[in-house]
CSV table of C-alpha atoms in Angstrom, one decimal:
chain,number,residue,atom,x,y,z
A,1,UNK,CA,265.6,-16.9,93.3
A,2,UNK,CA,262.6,-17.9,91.2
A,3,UNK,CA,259.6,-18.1,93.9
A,4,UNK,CA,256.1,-19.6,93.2
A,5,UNK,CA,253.6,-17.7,95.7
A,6,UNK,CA,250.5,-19.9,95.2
A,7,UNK,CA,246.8,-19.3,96.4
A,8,UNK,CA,247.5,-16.1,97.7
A,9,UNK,CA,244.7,-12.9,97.9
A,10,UNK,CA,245.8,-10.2,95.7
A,11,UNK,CA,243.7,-7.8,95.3
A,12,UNK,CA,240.5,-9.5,96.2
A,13,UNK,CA,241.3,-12.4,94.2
A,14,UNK,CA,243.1,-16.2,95.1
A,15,UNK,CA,245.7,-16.3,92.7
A,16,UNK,CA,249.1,-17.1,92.0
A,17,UNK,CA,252.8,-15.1,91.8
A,18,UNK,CA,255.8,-15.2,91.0
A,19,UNK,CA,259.3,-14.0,92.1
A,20,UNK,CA,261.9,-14.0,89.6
A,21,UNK,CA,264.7,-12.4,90.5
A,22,UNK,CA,264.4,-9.1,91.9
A,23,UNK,CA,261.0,-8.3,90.8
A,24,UNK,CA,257.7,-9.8,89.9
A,25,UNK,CA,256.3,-11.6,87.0
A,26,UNK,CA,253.7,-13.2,85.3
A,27,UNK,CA,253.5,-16.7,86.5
A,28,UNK,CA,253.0,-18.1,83.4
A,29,UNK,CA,256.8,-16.9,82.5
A,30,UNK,CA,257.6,-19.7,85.2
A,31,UNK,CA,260.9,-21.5,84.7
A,32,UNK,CA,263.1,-23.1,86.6
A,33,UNK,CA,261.4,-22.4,89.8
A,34,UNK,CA,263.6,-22.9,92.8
A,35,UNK,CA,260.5,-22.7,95.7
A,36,UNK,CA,257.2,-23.0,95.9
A,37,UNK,CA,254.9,-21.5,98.8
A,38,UNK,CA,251.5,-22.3,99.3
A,39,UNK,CA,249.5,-18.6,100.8
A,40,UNK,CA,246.5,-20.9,102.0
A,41,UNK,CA,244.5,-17.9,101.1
A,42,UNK,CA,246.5,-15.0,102.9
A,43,UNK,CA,247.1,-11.8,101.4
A,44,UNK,CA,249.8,-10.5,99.5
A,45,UNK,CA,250.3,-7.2,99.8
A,46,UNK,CA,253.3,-4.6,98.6
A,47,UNK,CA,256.0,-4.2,101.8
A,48,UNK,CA,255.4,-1.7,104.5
A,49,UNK,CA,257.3,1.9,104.4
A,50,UNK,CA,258.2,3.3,107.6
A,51,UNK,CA,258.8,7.2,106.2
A,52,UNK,CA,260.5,8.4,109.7
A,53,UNK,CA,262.3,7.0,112.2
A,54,UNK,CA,265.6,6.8,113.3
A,55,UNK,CA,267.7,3.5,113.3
A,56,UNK,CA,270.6,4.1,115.2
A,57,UNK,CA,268.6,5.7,118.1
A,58,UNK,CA,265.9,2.5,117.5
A,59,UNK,CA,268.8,0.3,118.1
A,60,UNK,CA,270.5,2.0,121.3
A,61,UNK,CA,267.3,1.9,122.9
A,62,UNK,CA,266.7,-2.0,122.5
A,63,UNK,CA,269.9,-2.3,124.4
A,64,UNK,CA,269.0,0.9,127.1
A,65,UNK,CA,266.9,0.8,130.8
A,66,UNK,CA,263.1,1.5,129.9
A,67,UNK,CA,262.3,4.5,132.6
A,68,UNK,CA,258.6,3.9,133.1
A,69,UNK,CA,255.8,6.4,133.3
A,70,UNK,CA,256.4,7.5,136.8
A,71,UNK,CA,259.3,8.7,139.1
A,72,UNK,CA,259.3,5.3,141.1
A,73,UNK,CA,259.5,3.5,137.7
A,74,UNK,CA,262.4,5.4,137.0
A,75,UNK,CA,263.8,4.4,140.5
A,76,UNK,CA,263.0,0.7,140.7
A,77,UNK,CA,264.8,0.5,137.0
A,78,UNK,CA,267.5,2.4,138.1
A,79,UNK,CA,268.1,-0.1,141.3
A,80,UNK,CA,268.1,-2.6,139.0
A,81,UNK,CA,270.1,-1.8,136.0
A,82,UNK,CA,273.9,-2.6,135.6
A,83,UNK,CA,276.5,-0.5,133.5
A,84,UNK,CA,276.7,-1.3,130.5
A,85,UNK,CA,280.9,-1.7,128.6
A,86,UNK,CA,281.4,1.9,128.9
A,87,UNK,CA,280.6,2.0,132.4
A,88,UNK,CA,277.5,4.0,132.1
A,89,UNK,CA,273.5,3.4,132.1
A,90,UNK,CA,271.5,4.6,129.6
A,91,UNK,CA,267.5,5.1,130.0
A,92,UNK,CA,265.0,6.0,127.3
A,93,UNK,CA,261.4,7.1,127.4
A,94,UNK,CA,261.1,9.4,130.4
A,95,UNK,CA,258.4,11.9,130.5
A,96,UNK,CA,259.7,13.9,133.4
A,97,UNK,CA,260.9,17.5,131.6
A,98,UNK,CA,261.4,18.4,135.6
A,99,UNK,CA,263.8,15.2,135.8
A,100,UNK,CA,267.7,17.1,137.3
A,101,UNK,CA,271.1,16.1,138.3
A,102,UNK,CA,270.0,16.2,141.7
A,103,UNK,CA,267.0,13.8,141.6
A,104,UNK,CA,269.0,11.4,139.4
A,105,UNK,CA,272.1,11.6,142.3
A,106,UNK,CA,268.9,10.4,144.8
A,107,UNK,CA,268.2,7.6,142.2
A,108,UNK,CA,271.7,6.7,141.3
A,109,UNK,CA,274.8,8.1,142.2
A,110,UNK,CA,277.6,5.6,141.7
A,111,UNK,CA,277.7,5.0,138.0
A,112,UNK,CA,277.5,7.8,135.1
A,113,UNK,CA,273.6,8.0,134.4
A,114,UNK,CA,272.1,9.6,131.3
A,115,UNK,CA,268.3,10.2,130.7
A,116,UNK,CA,267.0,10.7,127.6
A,117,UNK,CA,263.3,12.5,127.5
A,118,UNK,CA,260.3,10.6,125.5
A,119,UNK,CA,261.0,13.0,122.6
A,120,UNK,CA,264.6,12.8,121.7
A,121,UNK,CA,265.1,16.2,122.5
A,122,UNK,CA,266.9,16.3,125.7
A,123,UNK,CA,269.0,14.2,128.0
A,124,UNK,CA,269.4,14.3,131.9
A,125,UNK,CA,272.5,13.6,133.5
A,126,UNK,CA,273.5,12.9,137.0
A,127,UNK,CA,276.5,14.3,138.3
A,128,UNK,CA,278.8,11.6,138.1
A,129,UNK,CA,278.0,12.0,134.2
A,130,UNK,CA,278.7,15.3,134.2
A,131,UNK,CA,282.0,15.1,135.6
A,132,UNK,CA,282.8,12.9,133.1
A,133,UNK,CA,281.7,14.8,129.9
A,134,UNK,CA,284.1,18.3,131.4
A,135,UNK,CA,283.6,21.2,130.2
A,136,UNK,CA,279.5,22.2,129.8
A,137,UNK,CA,280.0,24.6,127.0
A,138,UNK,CA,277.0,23.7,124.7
A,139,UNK,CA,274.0,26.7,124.4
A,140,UNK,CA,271.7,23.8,124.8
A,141,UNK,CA,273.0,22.9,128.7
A,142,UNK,CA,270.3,24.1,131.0
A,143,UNK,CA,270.9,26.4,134.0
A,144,UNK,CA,269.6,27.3,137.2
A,145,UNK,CA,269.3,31.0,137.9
A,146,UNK,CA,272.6,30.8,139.7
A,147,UNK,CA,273.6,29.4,136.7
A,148,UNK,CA,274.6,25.9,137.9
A,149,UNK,CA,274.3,23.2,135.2
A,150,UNK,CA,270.8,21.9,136.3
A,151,UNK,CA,272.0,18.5,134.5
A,152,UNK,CA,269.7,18.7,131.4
A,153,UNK,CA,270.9,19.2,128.1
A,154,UNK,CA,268.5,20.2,125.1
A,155,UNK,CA,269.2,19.2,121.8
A,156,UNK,CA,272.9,18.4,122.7
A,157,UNK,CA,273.4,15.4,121.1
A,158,UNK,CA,276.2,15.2,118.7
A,159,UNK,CA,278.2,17.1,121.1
A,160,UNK,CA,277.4,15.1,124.4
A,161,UNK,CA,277.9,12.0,121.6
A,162,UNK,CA,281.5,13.3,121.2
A,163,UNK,CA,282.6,13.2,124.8
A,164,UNK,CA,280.9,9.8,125.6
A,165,UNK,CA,282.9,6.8,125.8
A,166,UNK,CA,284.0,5.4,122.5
A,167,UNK,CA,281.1,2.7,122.2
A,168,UNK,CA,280.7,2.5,118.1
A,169,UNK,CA,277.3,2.8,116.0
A,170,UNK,CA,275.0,-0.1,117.4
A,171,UNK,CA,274.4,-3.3,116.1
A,172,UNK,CA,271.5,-2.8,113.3
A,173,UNK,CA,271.3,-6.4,112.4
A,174,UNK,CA,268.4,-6.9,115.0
A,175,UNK,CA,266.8,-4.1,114.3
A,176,UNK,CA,266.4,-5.0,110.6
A,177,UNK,CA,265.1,-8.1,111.5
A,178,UNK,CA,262.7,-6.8,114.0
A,179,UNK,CA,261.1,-4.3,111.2
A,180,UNK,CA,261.6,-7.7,108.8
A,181,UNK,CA,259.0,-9.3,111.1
A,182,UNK,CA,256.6,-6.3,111.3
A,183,UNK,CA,256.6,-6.4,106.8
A,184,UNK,CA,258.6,-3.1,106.5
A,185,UNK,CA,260.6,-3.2,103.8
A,186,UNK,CA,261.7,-0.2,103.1
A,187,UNK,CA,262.8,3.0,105.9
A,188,UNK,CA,263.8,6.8,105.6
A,189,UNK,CA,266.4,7.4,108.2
A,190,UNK,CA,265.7,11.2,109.3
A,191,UNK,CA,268.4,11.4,111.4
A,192,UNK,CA,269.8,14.6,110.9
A,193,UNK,CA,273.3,15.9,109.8
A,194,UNK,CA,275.0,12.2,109.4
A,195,UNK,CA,278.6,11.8,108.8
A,196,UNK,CA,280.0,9.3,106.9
A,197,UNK,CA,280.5,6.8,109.1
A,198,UNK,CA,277.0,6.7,110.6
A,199,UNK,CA,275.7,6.8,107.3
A,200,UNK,CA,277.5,4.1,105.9
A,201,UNK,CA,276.2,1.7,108.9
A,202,UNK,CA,272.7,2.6,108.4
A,203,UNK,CA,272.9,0.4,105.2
A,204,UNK,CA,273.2,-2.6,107.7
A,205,UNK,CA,269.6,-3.3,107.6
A,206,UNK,CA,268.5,-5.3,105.0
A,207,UNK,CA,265.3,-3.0,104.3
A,208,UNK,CA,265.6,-0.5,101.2
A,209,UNK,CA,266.8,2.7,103.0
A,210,UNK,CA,266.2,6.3,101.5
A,211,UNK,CA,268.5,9.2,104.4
A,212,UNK,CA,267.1,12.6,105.2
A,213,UNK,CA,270.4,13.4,106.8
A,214,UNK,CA,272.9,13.4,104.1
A,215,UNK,CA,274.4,17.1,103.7
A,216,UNK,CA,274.3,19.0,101.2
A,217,UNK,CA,276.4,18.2,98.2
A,218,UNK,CA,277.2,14.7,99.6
A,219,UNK,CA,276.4,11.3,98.0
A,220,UNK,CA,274.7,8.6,100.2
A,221,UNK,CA,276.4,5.4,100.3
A,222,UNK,CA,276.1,2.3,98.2
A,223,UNK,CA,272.9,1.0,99.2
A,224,UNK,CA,271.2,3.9,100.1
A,225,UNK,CA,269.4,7.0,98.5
A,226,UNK,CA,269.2,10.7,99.9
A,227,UNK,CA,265.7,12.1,100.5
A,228,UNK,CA,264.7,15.1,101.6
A,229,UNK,CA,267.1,17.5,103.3
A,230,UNK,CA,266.7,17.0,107.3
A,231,UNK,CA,266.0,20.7,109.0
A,232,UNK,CA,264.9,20.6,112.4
A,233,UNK,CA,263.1,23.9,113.5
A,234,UNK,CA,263.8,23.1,117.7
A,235,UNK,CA,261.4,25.2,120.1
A,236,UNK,CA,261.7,27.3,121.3
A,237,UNK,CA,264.7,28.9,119.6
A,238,UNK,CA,263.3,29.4,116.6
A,239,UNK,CA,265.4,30.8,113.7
A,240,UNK,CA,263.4,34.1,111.9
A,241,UNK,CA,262.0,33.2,108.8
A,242,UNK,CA,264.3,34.8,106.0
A,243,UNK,CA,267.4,32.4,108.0
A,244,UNK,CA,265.4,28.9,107.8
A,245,UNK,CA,264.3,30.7,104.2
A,246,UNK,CA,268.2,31.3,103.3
A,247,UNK,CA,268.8,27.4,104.3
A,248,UNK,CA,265.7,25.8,102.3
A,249,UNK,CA,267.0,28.0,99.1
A,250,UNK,CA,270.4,26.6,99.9
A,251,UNK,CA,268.3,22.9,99.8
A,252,UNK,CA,266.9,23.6,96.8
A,253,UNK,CA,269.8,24.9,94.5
A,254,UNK,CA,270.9,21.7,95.8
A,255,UNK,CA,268.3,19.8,93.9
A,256,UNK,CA,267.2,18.4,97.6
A,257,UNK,CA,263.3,18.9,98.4
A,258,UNK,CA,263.8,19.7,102.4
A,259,UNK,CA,262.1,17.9,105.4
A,260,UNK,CA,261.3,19.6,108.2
A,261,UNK,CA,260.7,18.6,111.8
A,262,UNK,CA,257.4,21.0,112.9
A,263,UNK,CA,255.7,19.9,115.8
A,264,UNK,CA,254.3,23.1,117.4
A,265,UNK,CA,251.7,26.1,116.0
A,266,UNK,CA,254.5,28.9,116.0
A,267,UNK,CA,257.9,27.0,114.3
A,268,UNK,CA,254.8,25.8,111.4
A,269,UNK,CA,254.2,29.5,111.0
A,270,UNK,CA,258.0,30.4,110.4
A,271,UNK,CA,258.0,27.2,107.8
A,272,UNK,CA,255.1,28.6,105.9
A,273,UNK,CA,256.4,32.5,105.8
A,274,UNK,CA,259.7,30.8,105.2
A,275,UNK,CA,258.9,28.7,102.2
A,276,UNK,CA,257.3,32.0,100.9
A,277,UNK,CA,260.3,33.8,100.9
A,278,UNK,CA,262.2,30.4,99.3
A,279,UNK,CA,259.1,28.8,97.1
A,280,UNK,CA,258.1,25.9,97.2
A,281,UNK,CA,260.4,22.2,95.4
A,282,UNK,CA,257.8,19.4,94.7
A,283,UNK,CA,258.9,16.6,97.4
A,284,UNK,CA,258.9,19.1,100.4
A,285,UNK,CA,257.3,18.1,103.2
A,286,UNK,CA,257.0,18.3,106.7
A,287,UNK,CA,257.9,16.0,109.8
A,288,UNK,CA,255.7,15.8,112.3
A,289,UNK,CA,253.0,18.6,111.5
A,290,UNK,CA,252.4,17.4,115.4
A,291,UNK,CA,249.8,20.3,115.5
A,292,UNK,CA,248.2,22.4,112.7
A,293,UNK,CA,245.3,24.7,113.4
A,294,UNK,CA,242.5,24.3,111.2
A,295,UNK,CA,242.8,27.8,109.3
A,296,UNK,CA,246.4,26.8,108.3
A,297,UNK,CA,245.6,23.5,106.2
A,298,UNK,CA,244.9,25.4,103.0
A,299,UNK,CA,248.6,26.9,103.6
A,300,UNK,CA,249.7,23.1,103.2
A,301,UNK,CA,249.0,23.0,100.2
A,302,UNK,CA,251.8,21.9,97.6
A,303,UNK,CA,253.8,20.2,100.5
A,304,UNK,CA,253.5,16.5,102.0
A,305,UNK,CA,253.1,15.8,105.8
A,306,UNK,CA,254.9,12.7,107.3
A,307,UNK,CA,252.9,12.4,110.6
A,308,UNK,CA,252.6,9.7,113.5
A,309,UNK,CA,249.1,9.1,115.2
A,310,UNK,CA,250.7,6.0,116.9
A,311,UNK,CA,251.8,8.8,119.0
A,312,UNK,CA,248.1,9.0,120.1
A,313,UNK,CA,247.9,5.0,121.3
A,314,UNK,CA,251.5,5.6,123.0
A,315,UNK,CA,250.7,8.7,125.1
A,316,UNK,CA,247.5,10.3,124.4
A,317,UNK,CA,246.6,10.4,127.2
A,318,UNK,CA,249.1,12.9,128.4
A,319,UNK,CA,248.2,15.5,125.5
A,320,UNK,CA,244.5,14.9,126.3
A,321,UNK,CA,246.2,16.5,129.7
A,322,UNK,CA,249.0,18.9,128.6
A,323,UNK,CA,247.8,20.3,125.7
A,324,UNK,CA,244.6,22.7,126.0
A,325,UNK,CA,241.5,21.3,125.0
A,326,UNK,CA,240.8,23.7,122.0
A,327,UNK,CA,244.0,22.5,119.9
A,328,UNK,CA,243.0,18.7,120.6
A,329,UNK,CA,241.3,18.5,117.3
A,330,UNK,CA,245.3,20.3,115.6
A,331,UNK,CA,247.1,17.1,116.9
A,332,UNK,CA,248.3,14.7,114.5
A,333,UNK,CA,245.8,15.5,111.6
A,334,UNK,CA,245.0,13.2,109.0
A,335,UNK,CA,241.6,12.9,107.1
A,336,UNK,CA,241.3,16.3,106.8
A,337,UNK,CA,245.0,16.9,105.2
A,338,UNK,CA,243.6,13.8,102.8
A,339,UNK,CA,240.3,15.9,102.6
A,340,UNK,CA,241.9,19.2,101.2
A,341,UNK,CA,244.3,17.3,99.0
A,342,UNK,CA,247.3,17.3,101.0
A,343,UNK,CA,249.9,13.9,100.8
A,344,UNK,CA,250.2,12.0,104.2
A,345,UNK,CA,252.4,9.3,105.2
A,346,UNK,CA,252.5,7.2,108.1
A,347,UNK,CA,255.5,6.4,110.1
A,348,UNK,CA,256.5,5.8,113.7
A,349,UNK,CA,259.2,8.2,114.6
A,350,UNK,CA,260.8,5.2,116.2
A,351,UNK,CA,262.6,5.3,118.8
A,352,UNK,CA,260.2,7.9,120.1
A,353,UNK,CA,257.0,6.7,119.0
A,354,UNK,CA,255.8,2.8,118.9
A,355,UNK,CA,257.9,1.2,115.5
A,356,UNK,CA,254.9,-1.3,115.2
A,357,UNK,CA,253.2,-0.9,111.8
A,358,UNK,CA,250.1,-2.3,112.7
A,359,UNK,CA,249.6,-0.5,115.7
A,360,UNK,CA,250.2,2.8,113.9
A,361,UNK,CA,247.4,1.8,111.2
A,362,UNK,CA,245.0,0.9,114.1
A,363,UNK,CA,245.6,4.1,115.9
A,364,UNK,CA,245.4,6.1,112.6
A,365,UNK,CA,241.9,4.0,112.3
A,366,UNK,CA,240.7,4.6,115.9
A,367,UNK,CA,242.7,7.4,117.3
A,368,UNK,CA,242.3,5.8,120.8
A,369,UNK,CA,244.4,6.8,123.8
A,370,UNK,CA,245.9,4.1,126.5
A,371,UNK,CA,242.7,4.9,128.2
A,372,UNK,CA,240.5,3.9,125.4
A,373,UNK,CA,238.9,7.6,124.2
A,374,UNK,CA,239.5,8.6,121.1
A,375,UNK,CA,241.1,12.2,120.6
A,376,UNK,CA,240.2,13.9,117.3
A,377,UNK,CA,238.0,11.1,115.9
A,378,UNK,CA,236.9,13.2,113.2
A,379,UNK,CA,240.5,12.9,112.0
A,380,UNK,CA,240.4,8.8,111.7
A,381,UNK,CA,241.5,7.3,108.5
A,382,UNK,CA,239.3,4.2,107.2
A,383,UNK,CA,241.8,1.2,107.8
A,384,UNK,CA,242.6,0.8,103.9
A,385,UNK,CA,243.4,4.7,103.8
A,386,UNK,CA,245.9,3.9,106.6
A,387,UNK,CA,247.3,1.0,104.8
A,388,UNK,CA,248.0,2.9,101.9
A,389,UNK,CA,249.8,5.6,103.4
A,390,UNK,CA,251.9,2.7,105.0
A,391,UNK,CA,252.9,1.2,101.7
A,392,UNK,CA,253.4,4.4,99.3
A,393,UNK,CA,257.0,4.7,98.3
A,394,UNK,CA,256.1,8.5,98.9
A,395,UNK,CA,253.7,10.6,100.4
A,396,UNK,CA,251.2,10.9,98.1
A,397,UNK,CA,252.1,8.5,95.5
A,398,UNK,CA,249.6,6.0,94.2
A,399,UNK,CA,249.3,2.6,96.4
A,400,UNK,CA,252.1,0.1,94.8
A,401,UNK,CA,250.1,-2.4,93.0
A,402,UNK,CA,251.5,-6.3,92.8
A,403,UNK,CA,252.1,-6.5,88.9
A,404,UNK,CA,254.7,-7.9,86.7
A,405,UNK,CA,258.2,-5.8,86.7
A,406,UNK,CA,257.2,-4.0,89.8
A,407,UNK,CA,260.1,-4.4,92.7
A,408,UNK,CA,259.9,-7.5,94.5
A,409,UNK,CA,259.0,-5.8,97.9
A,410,UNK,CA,256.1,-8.3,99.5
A,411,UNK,CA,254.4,-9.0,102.8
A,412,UNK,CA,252.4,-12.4,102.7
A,413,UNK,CA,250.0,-12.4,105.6
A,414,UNK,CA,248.4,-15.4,107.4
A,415,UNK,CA,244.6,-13.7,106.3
A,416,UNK,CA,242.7,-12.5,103.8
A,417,UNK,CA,243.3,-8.8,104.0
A,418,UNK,CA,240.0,-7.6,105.1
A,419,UNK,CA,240.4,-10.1,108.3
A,420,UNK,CA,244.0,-7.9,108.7
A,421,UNK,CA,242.0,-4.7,108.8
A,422,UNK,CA,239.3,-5.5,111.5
A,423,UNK,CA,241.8,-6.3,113.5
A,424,UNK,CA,246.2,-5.4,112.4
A,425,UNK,CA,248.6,-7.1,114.5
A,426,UNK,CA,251.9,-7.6,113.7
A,427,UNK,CA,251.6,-11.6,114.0
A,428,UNK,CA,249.5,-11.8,111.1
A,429,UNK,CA,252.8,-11.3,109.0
A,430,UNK,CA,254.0,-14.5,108.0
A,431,UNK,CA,256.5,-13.6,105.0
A,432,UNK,CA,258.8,-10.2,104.0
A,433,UNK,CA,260.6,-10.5,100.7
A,434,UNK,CA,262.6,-7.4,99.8
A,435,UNK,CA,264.1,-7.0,96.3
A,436,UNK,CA,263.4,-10.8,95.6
A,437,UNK,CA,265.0,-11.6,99.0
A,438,UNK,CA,263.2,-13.5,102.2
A,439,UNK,CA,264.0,-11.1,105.1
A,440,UNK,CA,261.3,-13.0,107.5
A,441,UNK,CA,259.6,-16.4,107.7
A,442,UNK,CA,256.9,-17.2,110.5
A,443,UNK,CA,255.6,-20.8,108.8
């Protein structure tokens, strides 16, 4: 495809660009061009990168029951929600950690009900569910002190995937076109620990697609590239620090820099002791880094943090409740990483946090909570900061600039950039082009 972008804001200024092929060039070195596009003056800017989520989660929960905020919410969508082919209902987002077997048997009782917590991290089952999964022998199923399966399961999920109905990875065709439409263009998958078969259907989405879970000393699939090696340090069984030191040296002989999901004060103390013991690979970095008290920052240094402040817009509120008032300044840092040096990339976490682009750069600009405070507004980023940690191809790495023989990865907007800063919303997207290719249109 050779592409004429005409009248478009780069950079400040109206000018014209062109696609040829899979990358830019010079307009001038126009030939047989196949479309022209008139901008109308609306910025051109390189594609968004969402550095963490996790697509095949993303796309069961666009076909699961929403639970709501409260109990009743949970209740009323539970009176209303229908099986789905295997027979069971499946509800994401709950923020209930006291949620049981025997409140969802209250709720539901006829069908097979599953549950999963607002974090990913565990999943409630009614009984019905648990009679059909068998045997409960996973350390992560919870336990009364008679030692009854109180029906949660923490950081289960492969195993409780494996004696689920046979359902198949989900559809990821709408999910690539819903992060089209947002201007994402490229994704790191940090699903951990993916076999084969997952892996291979991740490269369904027509974004450019960089996997955190790939093992050790296995390739990615055609169309994809391995990051970072996934570890996931899970509170509150924390391993000791020469063990997750033992598994980042394994990462490293590897020739893998190692990711690692942090999102509490005491597993980013075993991290740092542990990457003492291992050293340190350029390209480590840390997921999450949900909470890092103010003496530890200089300790960051030499690693990249991969954090989520659209957490803050989606349920702020709650940690403005939950999480005592002297660590509300630790959550979801960002100026003051940028401030000591320290790489930061943006991304949503999605399913668990909101996949929206734009609404993560607002909240990393405002920091505002559903009820409209700010929490931590001395860690804001100025809109263009946010922005650029949106569009690096890495944490840290320079903001891609739109020149000739750079990768044709483009968002067109229908405004001049600085209008798209006051006020981000996805809608202002009008075009995604990834690797010379439209993935969205909104003409």
């Amino acid at each position: 495809m050779a592409l004429l972008i005409r009248d478009a804001e780069i950079d400040g200024r109206r000018r014209d660009l062109l696609v040829d092929g899979r990358r830019i060039a010079h307009p001038d070195a126009a030939g047989a061009v196949t479309e022209v596009l008139d901008a109308r003056g609306g910025a051109l800017v390189p594609g968004l990168v969402d550095h963490h989520l996790h697509l095949h989660a993303l796309a069961a929960a666009r076909r699961s029951v929403p639970a709501g905020r409260t109990r009743d919410d949970l209740a009323a969508a539970l009176r209303r929600a229908a099986p789905d082919a295997t027979g069971w209902i499946r509800v994401v987002g709950s923020d209930d950690e006291h949620l049981d077997a025997a409140t969802l048997d209250h709720l539901r009782s006829d069908v097979p009900v599953r549950v999963q917590h607002r974090s990913g991290a565990m999943w409630t089952l009614n009984t019905a569910a648990l009679t059909c999964i068998g045997t409960l022998d996973h350390p992560g199923v919870d336990r009364t002190p008679d030692g009854t399966p109180s029906g949660r399961l923490v950081r289960a999920d492969a195993w409780l995937r494996d004696r689920l109905p046979a359902a198949g990875p989900p559809d990821l065709d709408a999910v690539g076109r819903e992060l089209a439409g947002y201007g994402i263009t490229a994704v790191t998958d940090a699903t951990p620990d993916l076999d084969d078969a997952a892996a291979r259907a991740l490269t369904a989405v027509p974004q450019r697609l960089t996997l955190l879970g790939v093992p050790l000393g296995a390739a990615p699939p055609p169309g994809a590239s391995a990051g970072p090696y996934k570890i996931v340090l899970a509170d509150p069984d924390l391993p000791d620090p020469d063990t997750l030191a033992a598994r980042i040296g394994a990462a490293h002989a590897a020739g893998r820099p190692v990711a690692v999901h942090s999102v509490t004060r005491e597993s980013l103390v075993v991290l740092l002791v542990a990457l003492e013991i291992a050293g340190r690979l350029p390209g480590d970095r840390i997921e999450h880094a949900a909470l890092v008290p103010q003496e530890l920052v200089a300790s960051l240094a030499g690693l990249a943090v991969v954090t989520q402040p659209g957490f803050l817009a989606d349920r702020g509120d709650l940690f403005r409740r939950d999480v005592p008032a002297a660590e509300h300044g630790d959550l979801y840092r960002c100026r003051s990483l940028v401030a000591a040096g320290i790489p930061v990339a943006l991304s949503s976490d999605a399913p668990y946090g909101p996949v929206d682009p734009w609404s993560v750069l607002r909240a990393a600009s405002t920091r505002h909570t559903p009820d409209g405070d700010p929490l931590g507004p001395h860690e804001t980023l100025t809109p263009r900061q946010a922005l650029d940690a949106l569009t690096a191809p890495v944490p840290g790495a320079p903001p891609r600039a739109l020149r000739p023989g750079a990768p044709a990865d483009l968002v067109l907007l229908h405004v001049p950039l600085a209008d798209a800063l006051r006020a981000p919303e996805a809608g202002l997207v009008r075009a995604t082009v990834v690797d010379g290719r439209w993935v969205h249109r909104r003409d």
